[in-house]
């Protein structure tokens, strides 16, 4: 078993000006909506989506992320190396909402 695998979690903290959502583990068909809900549950002017501890990111996760970019005008995404690779392959690696490495 991969030592980097962690249990999925999506926690949000902050206020109406800036919310930070920290996601860990695998974001897939079973958990992508939980990531989306954590980011949109409370309204905020700016949302930072920290995916630096994400170990797996599939097409359902990409879809949820794209939905977030449509819904949150000031979204910043901090990807893990694996998430960045998936987004690069999907043609989303050059988006303005994606933080550089």
C-alpha positions as semicolon CSV with decimal commas, in nm:
position;residue;x (nm);y (nm);z (nm)
1;X;0,000;0,000;0,000
2;X;0,120;0,351;-0,080
3;X;0,256;0,519;0,233
4;X;0,133;0,859;0,109
5;X;-0,234;0,756;0,104
6;X;-0,440;0,938;0,361
7;X;-0,804;0,937;0,452
8;X;-1,005;1,197;0,261
9;X;-1,095;1,514;0,444
10;X;-1,204;1,863;0,343
11;X;-1,201;2,127;0,613
12;X;-1,277;2,496;0,578
13;X;-1,173;2,785;0,798
14;X;-1,181;3,161;0,771
15;X;-1,443;3,428;0,730
16;X;-1,653;3,599;0,463
17;X;-1,345;3,775;0,322
18;X;-1,123;3,470;0,284
19;X;-1,189;3,100;0,338
20;X;-0,921;2,835;0,318
21;X;-1,031;2,483;0,231
22;X;-0,773;2,213;0,301
23;X;-0,828;1,884;0,120
24;X;-0,632;1,567;0,194
25;X;-0,634;1,216;0,053
26;X;-0,804;1,093;-0,263
27;X;-1,049;1,315;-0,449
28;X;-1,256;1,091;-0,673
29;X;-1,614;1,011;-0,766
30;X;-1,696;0,933;-0,402
31;X;-1,542;1,248;-0,252
32;X;-1,537;1,522;-0,519
33;X;-1,875;1,660;-0,414
34;X;-1,758;1,681;-0,053
35;X;-1,467;1,898;-0,170
36;X;-1,712;2,116;-0,366
37;X;-1,948;2,147;-0,069
38;X;-1,667;2,241;0,171
39;X;-1,560;2,521;-0,063
40;X;-1,910;2,658;-0,119
41;X;-2,084;2,596;0,214
42;X;-2,013;2,947;0,345
43;X;-1,994;3,247;0,111
44;X;-1,656;3,421;0,086
45;X;-1,502;3,687;-0,136
46;X;-1,188;3,477;-0,187
47;X;-1,138;3,103;-0,147
48;X;-0,805;2,923;-0,135
49;X;-0,834;2,554;-0,216
50;X;-0,529;2,380;-0,071
51;X;-0,482;2,049;-0,252
52;X;-0,116;2,009;-0,152
53;X;-0,195;1,690;0,046
54;X;-0,413;1,529;-0,224
55;X;-0,278;1,191;-0,335
56;X;-0,526;1,110;-0,616
57;X;-0,735;1,336;-0,842
58;X;-0,964;1,191;-1,108
59;X;-1,209;1,322;-1,369
60;X;-1,484;1,372;-1,107
61;X;-1,241;1,587;-0,910
62;X;-1,157;1,788;-1,222
63;X;-1,527;1,842;-1,288
64;X;-1,584;1,961;-0,929
65;X;-1,286;2,196;-0,958
66;X;-1,415;2,344;-1,285
67;X;-1,755;2,395;-1,120
68;X;-1,578;2,579;-0,837
69;X;-1,402;2,809;-1,084
70;X;-1,741;2,898;-1,231
71;X;-1,896;2,961;-0,890
72;X;-1,611;3,135;-0,703
73;X;-1,469;3,436;-0,891
74;X;-1,160;3,467;-0,669
75;X;-1,042;3,109;-0,637
76;X;-0,679;3,015;-0,581
77;X;-0,579;2,649;-0,603
78;X;-0,260;2,513;-0,446
79;X;-0,201;2,174;-0,611
80;X;0,003;1,877;-0,499
81;X;0,250;1,743;-0,753
82;X;0,000;1,471;-0,849
83;X;-0,288;1,717;-0,889
84;X;-0,071;1,946;-1,103
85;X;0,020;1,653;-1,330
86;X;-0,347;1,558;-1,376
87;X;-0,442;1,921;-1,449
88;X;-0,153;1,954;-1,695
89;X;-0,267;1,640;-1,878
90;X;-0,625;1,773;-1,882
91;X;-0,507;2,099;-2,038
92;X;-0,578;2,307;-1,727
93;X;-0,220;2,361;-1,611
94;X;-0,202;2,721;-1,731
95;X;-0,516;2,855;-1,563
96;X;-0,488;3,178;-1,365
97;X;-0,648;3,023;-1,057
98;X;-0,374;2,759;-1,033
99;X;-0,086;2,863;-0,807
100;X;0,263;2,808;-0,949
101;X;0,477;2,540;-0,788
